[in-house]
Every structure is written in C-alpha cells, then in structure tokens.
Amino acid sequence: MRPRSIGFAAGATVSLLLLAGCGQQAQVQPGSAGPPTAQPPPAETSQQLAERWADGYCGAVAGIVDTLARMPTVDPSTPQTATRSASSLLGSVAGGLDRAVANLGGLDPSPVPGGDEARRTAVETFGGIRDRANAAKTKLDRAQPGSADSRQAIAQAGAVLDEVGRINLLAGFDGSPELRAASRTAPRCHQLTSDSATPSLGGGPPA
C-alpha cells in the first residue's frame, strides 16, 4: 500500500507544479524582439497644407457658381411677372453669396501667407454685393409693378448682377505663390479653373 500512496503524492506534486507553471508569464530573454511599435503618420508638408486649405476655400466659393446655374431668369412679359421674377432672382443671388460668406468664415486659419487676407477680401466683396442685392430686392418688393420706383429697382438689380458677373473667385490667391500653386492641384479649385484661366462668373446670369 505504501508504494501506491507515495506514487499518488508524487503525481499530485507534479500536477501542482504544472498548474503553477501555467500561471506564470513567459520570460522574455534579453535581446529578444518585443511587439512592434506603431509608427506615427508622416507630418504634412507645407505644400500639402496649402493644397488642403485652398481646396476648402474653393469649395466655399463654388456654391456661388451653383447658385447662378440654378437661379430663375427675369420674365418681362408683364410688369407684375418682371417684378416677381426679378425679386426671386435677387433673393437667390443674395442667398448664394450669404452661404459663401458663411462657408469662408468656417475655414481654419491659412497655413501659408496671404490666405487669411484673401479670405477677408472675399468676405468683404461677397458681403457687399449680397447687401446690395438684398437692398434692391426690398425696394423692388415695395414698389408698385410698372412704376418708376419699380423700374429703378430693376435697373439696380441689373447693376448687382453685373457685379456678380465680374467676380474673380480666386482673385485673392494672386498675392500668394503658395496658394497659386495649390490652386492648380486642389480638386475643387481645378473645377473652378478648368474652363478658364480666370475663375470668374463670366458674363453673369441671363437677363
């Protein structure tokens, strides 16, 4: 009986040692490779930063082009329809300019010289035309169709549309070599400049 008892004790000891070994962490030998460390992404170059900012700028002002493409035309068939359609057109123009001003205001500070100045100039230009469009619309809405005031307001509306047609959407980039270069590679700037070297609104909307 004793040998059997000794064998049981020895087997139990071996089992305990095995269980104890399972709970221990593996020892890392000196010089062995540890887990790979994640490498940080490479920092953007100044050219990439300028391109990203210019792309956002172009996206902000491109809405003006979309607005002009969708806005109504003036229906001169009667004084009443001329007044209503001109008022609707002015409201569309003012809304598009207002959205562009808001979008430009949401841009981060420019990473290159000249960008913030270009944005300020654009906001002042677009905001001024927007205010004149709203003033002409208010005057037109208050005037009696066919009256002298109505005709004067319609003429004022035409002057506003002429201003819109002369807008150079990227005029502020002329003073920044970095932004000029970025505008040639930024996707949304390329859309504005693909048809013309000067990204203007052409001859304005149809009258």
PDB file of C-alpha atoms in Angstrom:
ATOM      1  CA  MET A   1       0.000   0.000   0.000  1.00  0.00           C
ATOM      2  CA  ARG A   2       2.801   2.451   0.789  1.00  0.00           C
ATOM      3  CA  PRO A   3       4.295   2.475  -2.695  1.00  0.00           C
ATOM      4  CA  ARG A   4       0.875   3.284  -4.089  1.00  0.00           C
ATOM      5  CA  SER A   5       0.491   6.105  -1.590  1.00  0.00           C
ATOM      6  CA  ILE A   6       3.894   7.549  -2.499  1.00  0.00           C
ATOM      7  CA  GLY A   7       3.060   7.388  -6.170  1.00  0.00           C
ATOM      8  CA  PHE A   8      -0.147   9.382  -5.599  1.00  0.00           C
ATOM      9  CA  ALA A   9       1.729  12.074  -3.679  1.00  0.00           C
ATOM     10  CA  ALA A  10       4.398  12.332  -6.340  1.00  0.00           C
ATOM     11  CA  GLY A  11       1.766  12.619  -9.048  1.00  0.00           C
ATOM     12  CA  ALA A  12      -0.061  15.327  -7.110  1.00  0.00           C
ATOM     13  CA  THR A  13       3.188  17.268  -6.676  1.00  0.00           C
ATOM     14  CA  VAL A  14       3.903  17.134 -10.394  1.00  0.00           C
ATOM     15  CA  SER A  15       0.350  18.325 -11.164  1.00  0.00           C
ATOM     16  CA  LEU A  16       0.691  21.281  -8.793  1.00  0.00           C
ATOM     17  CA  LEU A  17       3.994  22.257 -10.371  1.00  0.00           C
ATOM     18  CA  LEU A  18       2.432  22.132 -13.819  1.00  0.00           C
ATOM     19  CA  LEU A  19      -0.514  24.234 -12.687  1.00  0.00           C
ATOM     20  CA  ALA A  20       1.813  26.753 -11.072  1.00  0.00           C
ATOM     21  CA  GLY A  21       3.818  26.963 -14.259  1.00  0.00           C
ATOM     22  CA  CYS A  22       0.694  27.739 -16.281  1.00  0.00           C
ATOM     23  CA  GLY A  23       0.008  30.844 -14.219  1.00  0.00           C
ATOM     24  CA  GLN A  24       3.449  32.383 -14.799  1.00  0.00           C
ATOM     25  CA  GLN A  25       4.181  34.773 -17.659  1.00  0.00           C
ATOM     26  CA  ALA A  26       6.769  33.749 -20.175  1.00  0.00           C
ATOM     27  CA  GLN A  27      10.145  35.259 -19.510  1.00  0.00           C
ATOM     28  CA  VAL A  28      11.467  37.500 -22.278  1.00  0.00           C
ATOM     29  CA  GLN A  29      15.092  36.754 -22.830  1.00  0.00           C
ATOM     30  CA  PRO A  30      17.430  39.727 -23.063  1.00  0.00           C
ATOM     31  CA  GLY A  31      17.903  40.798 -26.636  1.00  0.00           C
ATOM     32  CA  SER A  32      14.674  39.245 -27.907  1.00  0.00           C
ATOM     33  CA  ALA A  33      12.358  41.422 -30.040  1.00  0.00           C
ATOM     34  CA  GLY A  34       9.288  42.899 -28.323  1.00  0.00           C
ATOM     35  CA  PRO A  35       5.978  43.746 -30.003  1.00  0.00           C
ATOM     36  CA  PRO A  36       6.280  46.168 -32.960  1.00  0.00           C
ATOM     37  CA  THR A  37       5.515  49.807 -32.144  1.00  0.00           C
ATOM     38  CA  ALA A  38       3.124  51.789 -34.353  1.00  0.00           C
ATOM     39  CA  GLN A  39       4.824  54.474 -36.391  1.00  0.00           C
ATOM     40  CA  PRO A  40       3.206  57.948 -36.344  1.00  0.00           C
ATOM     41  CA  PRO A  41       1.895  59.159 -39.709  1.00  0.00           C
ATOM     42  CA  PRO A  42       4.260  61.487 -41.551  1.00  0.00           C
ATOM     43  CA  ALA A  43       3.619  65.179 -40.987  1.00  0.00           C
ATOM     44  CA  GLU A  44       2.011  67.080 -43.859  1.00  0.00           C
ATOM     45  CA  THR A  45       4.315  69.272 -45.880  1.00  0.00           C
ATOM     46  CA  SER A  46       3.617  72.987 -46.269  1.00  0.00           C
ATOM     47  CA  GLN A  47       2.548  72.307 -49.851  1.00  0.00           C
ATOM     48  CA  GLN A  48       0.022  69.689 -48.710  1.00  0.00           C
ATOM     49  CA  LEU A  49      -1.328  72.022 -46.028  1.00  0.00           C
ATOM     50  CA  ALA A  50      -1.707  74.818 -48.571  1.00  0.00           C
ATOM     51  CA  GLU A  51      -3.464  72.487 -51.012  1.00  0.00           C
ATOM     52  CA  ARG A  52      -5.917  71.276 -48.372  1.00  0.00           C
ATOM     53  CA  TRP A  53      -6.741  74.839 -47.291  1.00  0.00           C
ATOM     54  CA  ALA A  54      -7.102  76.053 -50.878  1.00  0.00           C
ATOM     55  CA  ASP A  55      -9.427  73.140 -51.618  1.00  0.00           C
ATOM     56  CA  GLY A  56     -11.638  74.185 -48.712  1.00  0.00           C
ATOM     57  CA  TYR A  57     -11.613  77.786 -49.910  1.00  0.00           C
ATOM     58  CA  CYS A  58     -12.617  76.773 -53.414  1.00  0.00           C
ATOM     59  CA  GLY A  59     -15.365  74.573 -52.042  1.00  0.00           C
ATOM     60  CA  ALA A  60     -16.684  77.538 -50.060  1.00  0.00           C
ATOM     61  CA  VAL A  61     -16.928  79.858 -53.070  1.00  0.00           C
ATOM     62  CA  ALA A  62     -18.004  77.240 -55.620  1.00  0.00           C
ATOM     63  CA  GLY A  63     -21.532  77.447 -54.243  1.00  0.00           C
ATOM     64  CA  ILE A  64     -21.914  80.814 -55.952  1.00  0.00           C
ATOM     65  CA  VAL A  65     -21.473  79.133 -59.323  1.00  0.00           C
ATOM     66  CA  ASP A  66     -24.084  76.531 -58.413  1.00  0.00           C
ATOM     67  CA  THR A  67     -26.479  79.273 -57.319  1.00  0.00           C
ATOM     68  CA  LEU A  68     -26.154  81.125 -60.610  1.00  0.00           C
ATOM     69  CA  ALA A  69     -26.681  77.921 -62.547  1.00  0.00           C
ATOM     70  CA  ARG A  70     -29.984  77.244 -60.776  1.00  0.00           C
ATOM     71  CA  MET A  71     -31.427  80.706 -60.242  1.00  0.00           C
ATOM     72  CA  PRO A  72     -34.515  81.875 -62.128  1.00  0.00           C
ATOM     73  CA  THR A  73     -34.477  84.281 -65.048  1.00  0.00           C
ATOM     74  CA  VAL A  74     -36.430  87.507 -65.324  1.00  0.00           C
ATOM     75  CA  ASP A  75     -39.784  87.170 -67.080  1.00  0.00           C
ATOM     76  CA  PRO A  76     -40.506  90.547 -68.733  1.00  0.00           C
ATOM     77  CA  SER A  77     -43.883  89.557 -70.198  1.00  0.00           C
ATOM     78  CA  THR A  78     -45.776  91.838 -67.793  1.00  0.00           C
ATOM     79  CA  PRO A  79     -44.733  94.376 -65.137  1.00  0.00           C
ATOM     80  CA  GLN A  80     -46.020  92.023 -62.452  1.00  0.00           C
ATOM     81  CA  THR A  81     -44.084  88.976 -63.661  1.00  0.00           C
ATOM     82  CA  ALA A  82     -40.972  91.092 -64.214  1.00  0.00           C
ATOM     83  CA  THR A  83     -41.150  92.350 -60.640  1.00  0.00           C
ATOM     84  CA  ARG A  84     -41.764  88.927 -59.121  1.00  0.00           C
ATOM     85  CA  SER A  85     -39.110  87.119 -61.148  1.00  0.00           C
ATOM     86  CA  ALA A  86     -36.506  89.840 -60.579  1.00  0.00           C
ATOM     87  CA  SER A  87     -37.207  89.713 -56.847  1.00  0.00           C
ATOM     88  CA  SER A  88     -36.815  85.922 -56.858  1.00  0.00           C
ATOM     89  CA  LEU A  89     -33.566  86.195 -58.787  1.00  0.00           C
ATOM     90  CA  LEU A  90     -32.137  88.736 -56.337  1.00  0.00           C
ATOM     91  CA  GLY A  91     -33.112  86.553 -53.407  1.00  0.00           C
ATOM     92  CA  SER A  92     -31.310  83.604 -54.974  1.00  0.00           C
ATOM     93  CA  VAL A  93     -28.163  85.658 -55.592  1.00  0.00           C
ATOM     94  CA  ALA A  94     -28.166  87.075 -52.066  1.00  0.00           C
ATOM     95  CA  GLY A  95     -28.650  83.602 -50.595  1.00  0.00           C
ATOM     96  CA  GLY A  96     -25.757  82.129 -52.565  1.00  0.00           C
ATOM     97  CA  LEU A  97     -23.429  84.948 -51.563  1.00  0.00           C
ATOM     98  CA  ASP A  98     -24.504  84.671 -47.944  1.00  0.00           C
ATOM     99  CA  ARG A  99     -23.702  80.949 -47.886  1.00  0.00           C
ATOM    100  CA  ALA A 100     -20.294  81.616 -49.417  1.00  0.00           C
ATOM    101  CA  VAL A 101     -19.553  84.213 -46.729  1.00  0.00           C
ATOM    102  CA  ALA A 102     -20.589  81.762 -44.000  1.00  0.00           C
ATOM    103  CA  ASN A 103     -18.514  78.939 -45.512  1.00  0.00           C
ATOM    104  CA  LEU A 104     -15.442  81.144 -45.776  1.00  0.00           C
ATOM    105  CA  GLY A 105     -15.883  82.137 -42.155  1.00  0.00           C
ATOM    106  CA  GLY A 106     -15.779  78.469 -41.179  1.00  0.00           C
ATOM    107  CA  LEU A 107     -12.332  77.844 -42.664  1.00  0.00           C
ATOM    108  CA  ASP A 108      -9.355  77.262 -40.394  1.00  0.00           C
ATOM    109  CA  PRO A 109      -6.627  79.924 -40.395  1.00  0.00           C
ATOM    110  CA  SER A 110      -4.495  79.763 -43.514  1.00  0.00           C
ATOM    111  CA  PRO A 111      -1.282  77.744 -43.108  1.00  0.00           C
ATOM    112  CA  VAL A 112       0.533  79.943 -45.642  1.00  0.00           C
ATOM    113  CA  PRO A 113       0.917  83.722 -46.006  1.00  0.00           C
ATOM    114  CA  GLY A 114      -1.792  85.543 -47.933  1.00  0.00           C
ATOM    115  CA  GLY A 115      -4.614  83.104 -47.295  1.00  0.00           C
ATOM    116  CA  ASP A 116      -6.324  84.938 -44.460  1.00  0.00           C
ATOM    117  CA  GLU A 117      -6.100  88.223 -46.363  1.00  0.00           C
ATOM    118  CA  ALA A 118      -7.625  86.564 -49.437  1.00  0.00           C
ATOM    119  CA  ARG A 119     -10.470  85.276 -47.310  1.00  0.00           C
ATOM    120  CA  ARG A 120     -11.121  88.689 -45.726  1.00  0.00           C
ATOM    121  CA  THR A 121     -11.188  90.336 -49.142  1.00  0.00           C
ATOM    122  CA  ALA A 122     -13.612  87.743 -50.498  1.00  0.00           C
ATOM    123  CA  VAL A 123     -15.907  88.061 -47.468  1.00  0.00           C
ATOM    124  CA  GLU A 124     -15.989  91.849 -47.869  1.00  0.00           C
ATOM    125  CA  THR A 125     -16.635  91.608 -51.619  1.00  0.00           C
ATOM    126  CA  PHE A 126     -19.321  88.939 -51.417  1.00  0.00           C
ATOM    127  CA  GLY A 127     -20.921  90.526 -48.368  1.00  0.00           C
ATOM    128  CA  GLY A 128     -21.129  93.921 -50.063  1.00  0.00           C
ATOM    129  CA  ILE A 129     -22.786  92.515 -53.185  1.00  0.00           C
ATOM    130  CA  ARG A 130     -25.147  90.461 -51.020  1.00  0.00           C
ATOM    131  CA  ASP A 131     -26.219  93.571 -49.117  1.00  0.00           C
ATOM    132  CA  ARG A 132     -26.838  95.484 -52.349  1.00  0.00           C
ATOM    133  CA  ALA A 133     -28.844  92.551 -53.727  1.00  0.00           C
ATOM    134  CA  ASN A 134     -30.992  92.495 -50.590  1.00  0.00           C
ATOM    135  CA  ALA A 135     -31.492  96.262 -50.763  1.00  0.00           C
ATOM    136  CA  ALA A 136     -32.583  96.063 -54.410  1.00  0.00           C
ATOM    137  CA  LYS A 137     -34.943  93.189 -53.591  1.00  0.00           C
ATOM    138  CA  THR A 138     -36.526  95.115 -50.712  1.00  0.00           C
ATOM    139  CA  LYS A 139     -37.018  98.159 -52.911  1.00  0.00           C
ATOM    140  CA  LEU A 140     -38.489  96.020 -55.677  1.00  0.00           C
ATOM    141  CA  ASP A 141     -40.889  94.241 -53.319  1.00  0.00           C
ATOM    142  CA  ARG A 142     -42.198  97.555 -52.015  1.00  0.00           C
ATOM    143  CA  ALA A 143     -42.600  99.225 -55.410  1.00  0.00           C
ATOM    144  CA  GLN A 144     -45.765  99.142 -57.467  1.00  0.00           C
ATOM    145  CA  PRO A 145     -45.168  96.980 -60.575  1.00  0.00           C
ATOM    146  CA  GLY A 146     -44.602  99.197 -63.607  1.00  0.00           C
ATOM    147  CA  SER A 147     -43.964 102.303 -61.512  1.00  0.00           C
ATOM    148  CA  ALA A 148     -40.891 104.491 -61.689  1.00  0.00           C
ATOM    149  CA  ASP A 149     -39.667 103.012 -58.400  1.00  0.00           C
ATOM    150  CA  SER A 150     -40.085  99.513 -59.802  1.00  0.00           C
ATOM    151  CA  ARG A 151     -38.126 100.338 -62.949  1.00  0.00           C
ATOM    152  CA  GLN A 152     -35.403 101.926 -60.852  1.00  0.00           C
ATOM    153  CA  ALA A 153     -35.223  98.849 -58.631  1.00  0.00           C
ATOM    154  CA  ILE A 154     -34.978  96.551 -61.664  1.00  0.00           C
ATOM    155  CA  ALA A 155     -32.125  98.687 -63.000  1.00  0.00           C
ATOM    156  CA  GLN A 156     -30.477  98.405 -59.586  1.00  0.00           C
ATOM    157  CA  ALA A 157     -30.903  94.643 -59.779  1.00  0.00           C
ATOM    158  CA  GLY A 158     -29.162  94.629 -63.156  1.00  0.00           C
ATOM    159  CA  ALA A 159     -26.215  96.506 -61.660  1.00  0.00           C
ATOM    160  CA  VAL A 160     -25.950  93.910 -58.905  1.00  0.00           C
ATOM    161  CA  LEU A 161     -25.915  91.092 -61.460  1.00  0.00           C
ATOM    162  CA  ASP A 162     -23.181  92.883 -63.398  1.00  0.00           C
ATOM    163  CA  GLU A 163     -21.113  92.923 -60.197  1.00  0.00           C
ATOM    164  CA  VAL A 164     -21.664  89.213 -59.727  1.00  0.00           C
ATOM    165  CA  GLY A 165     -20.586  88.538 -63.300  1.00  0.00           C
ATOM    166  CA  ARG A 166     -17.278  90.335 -62.713  1.00  0.00           C
ATOM    167  CA  ILE A 167     -16.350  88.352 -59.595  1.00  0.00           C
ATOM    168  CA  ASN A 168     -12.982  86.591 -59.813  1.00  0.00           C
ATOM    169  CA  LEU A 169     -13.450  83.781 -57.341  1.00  0.00           C
ATOM    170  CA  LEU A 170      -9.716  83.299 -56.705  1.00  0.00           C
ATOM    171  CA  ALA A 171      -8.546  86.890 -57.016  1.00  0.00           C
ATOM    172  CA  GLY A 172      -7.020  86.806 -53.537  1.00  0.00           C
ATOM    173  CA  PHE A 173      -4.676  83.968 -54.490  1.00  0.00           C
ATOM    174  CA  ASP A 174      -2.719  86.248 -56.822  1.00  0.00           C
ATOM    175  CA  GLY A 175      -0.688  87.625 -53.920  1.00  0.00           C
ATOM    176  CA  SER A 176       0.377  84.208 -52.603  1.00  0.00           C
ATOM    177  CA  PRO A 177       2.702  81.979 -54.657  1.00  0.00           C
ATOM    178  CA  GLU A 178       1.881  79.042 -52.359  1.00  0.00           C
ATOM    179  CA  LEU A 179      -1.867  79.387 -52.910  1.00  0.00           C
ATOM    180  CA  ARG A 180      -1.465  79.900 -56.648  1.00  0.00           C
ATOM    181  CA  ALA A 181       0.461  76.634 -56.827  1.00  0.00           C
ATOM    182  CA  ALA A 182      -2.032  74.890 -54.542  1.00  0.00           C
ATOM    183  CA  SER A 183      -4.986  76.002 -56.658  1.00  0.00           C
ATOM    184  CA  ARG A 184      -3.531  74.096 -59.615  1.00  0.00           C
ATOM    185  CA  THR A 185      -3.651  70.778 -57.749  1.00  0.00           C
ATOM    186  CA  ALA A 186      -6.550  71.143 -55.289  1.00  0.00           C
ATOM    187  CA  PRO A 187      -9.508  69.193 -56.777  1.00  0.00           C
ATOM    188  CA  ARG A 188     -12.224  71.781 -56.137  1.00  0.00           C
ATOM    189  CA  CYS A 189     -10.022  74.629 -57.339  1.00  0.00           C
ATOM    190  CA  HIS A 190      -9.347  72.668 -60.514  1.00  0.00           C
ATOM    191  CA  GLN A 191     -13.088  72.564 -61.159  1.00  0.00           C
ATOM    192  CA  LEU A 192     -13.225  76.355 -60.981  1.00  0.00           C
ATOM    193  CA  THR A 193     -10.239  76.889 -63.265  1.00  0.00           C
ATOM    194  CA  SER A 194     -10.684  74.063 -65.769  1.00  0.00           C
ATOM    195  CA  ASP A 195     -12.684  76.147 -68.222  1.00  0.00           C
ATOM    196  CA  SER A 196     -10.800  79.412 -67.861  1.00  0.00           C
ATOM    197  CA  ALA A 197      -7.520  80.695 -66.508  1.00  0.00           C
ATOM    198  CA  THR A 198      -9.564  83.299 -64.629  1.00  0.00           C
ATOM    199  CA  PRO A 199     -12.243  81.649 -62.466  1.00  0.00           C
ATOM    200  CA  SER A 200     -14.819  84.393 -62.899  1.00  0.00           C
ATOM    201  CA  LEU A 201     -18.551  84.013 -63.320  1.00  0.00           C
ATOM    202  CA  GLY A 202     -18.399  85.015 -66.955  1.00  0.00           C
ATOM    203  CA  GLY A 203     -20.917  87.435 -68.301  1.00  0.00           C
ATOM    204  CA  GLY A 204     -23.311  86.864 -65.444  1.00  0.00           C
ATOM    205  CA  PRO A 205     -26.678  85.178 -65.475  1.00  0.00           C
ATOM    206  CA  PRO A 206     -29.156  85.550 -68.280  1.00  0.00           C
ATOM    207  CA  ALA A 207     -31.309  88.640 -68.049  1.00  0.00           C
TER     208      ALA A 207
END
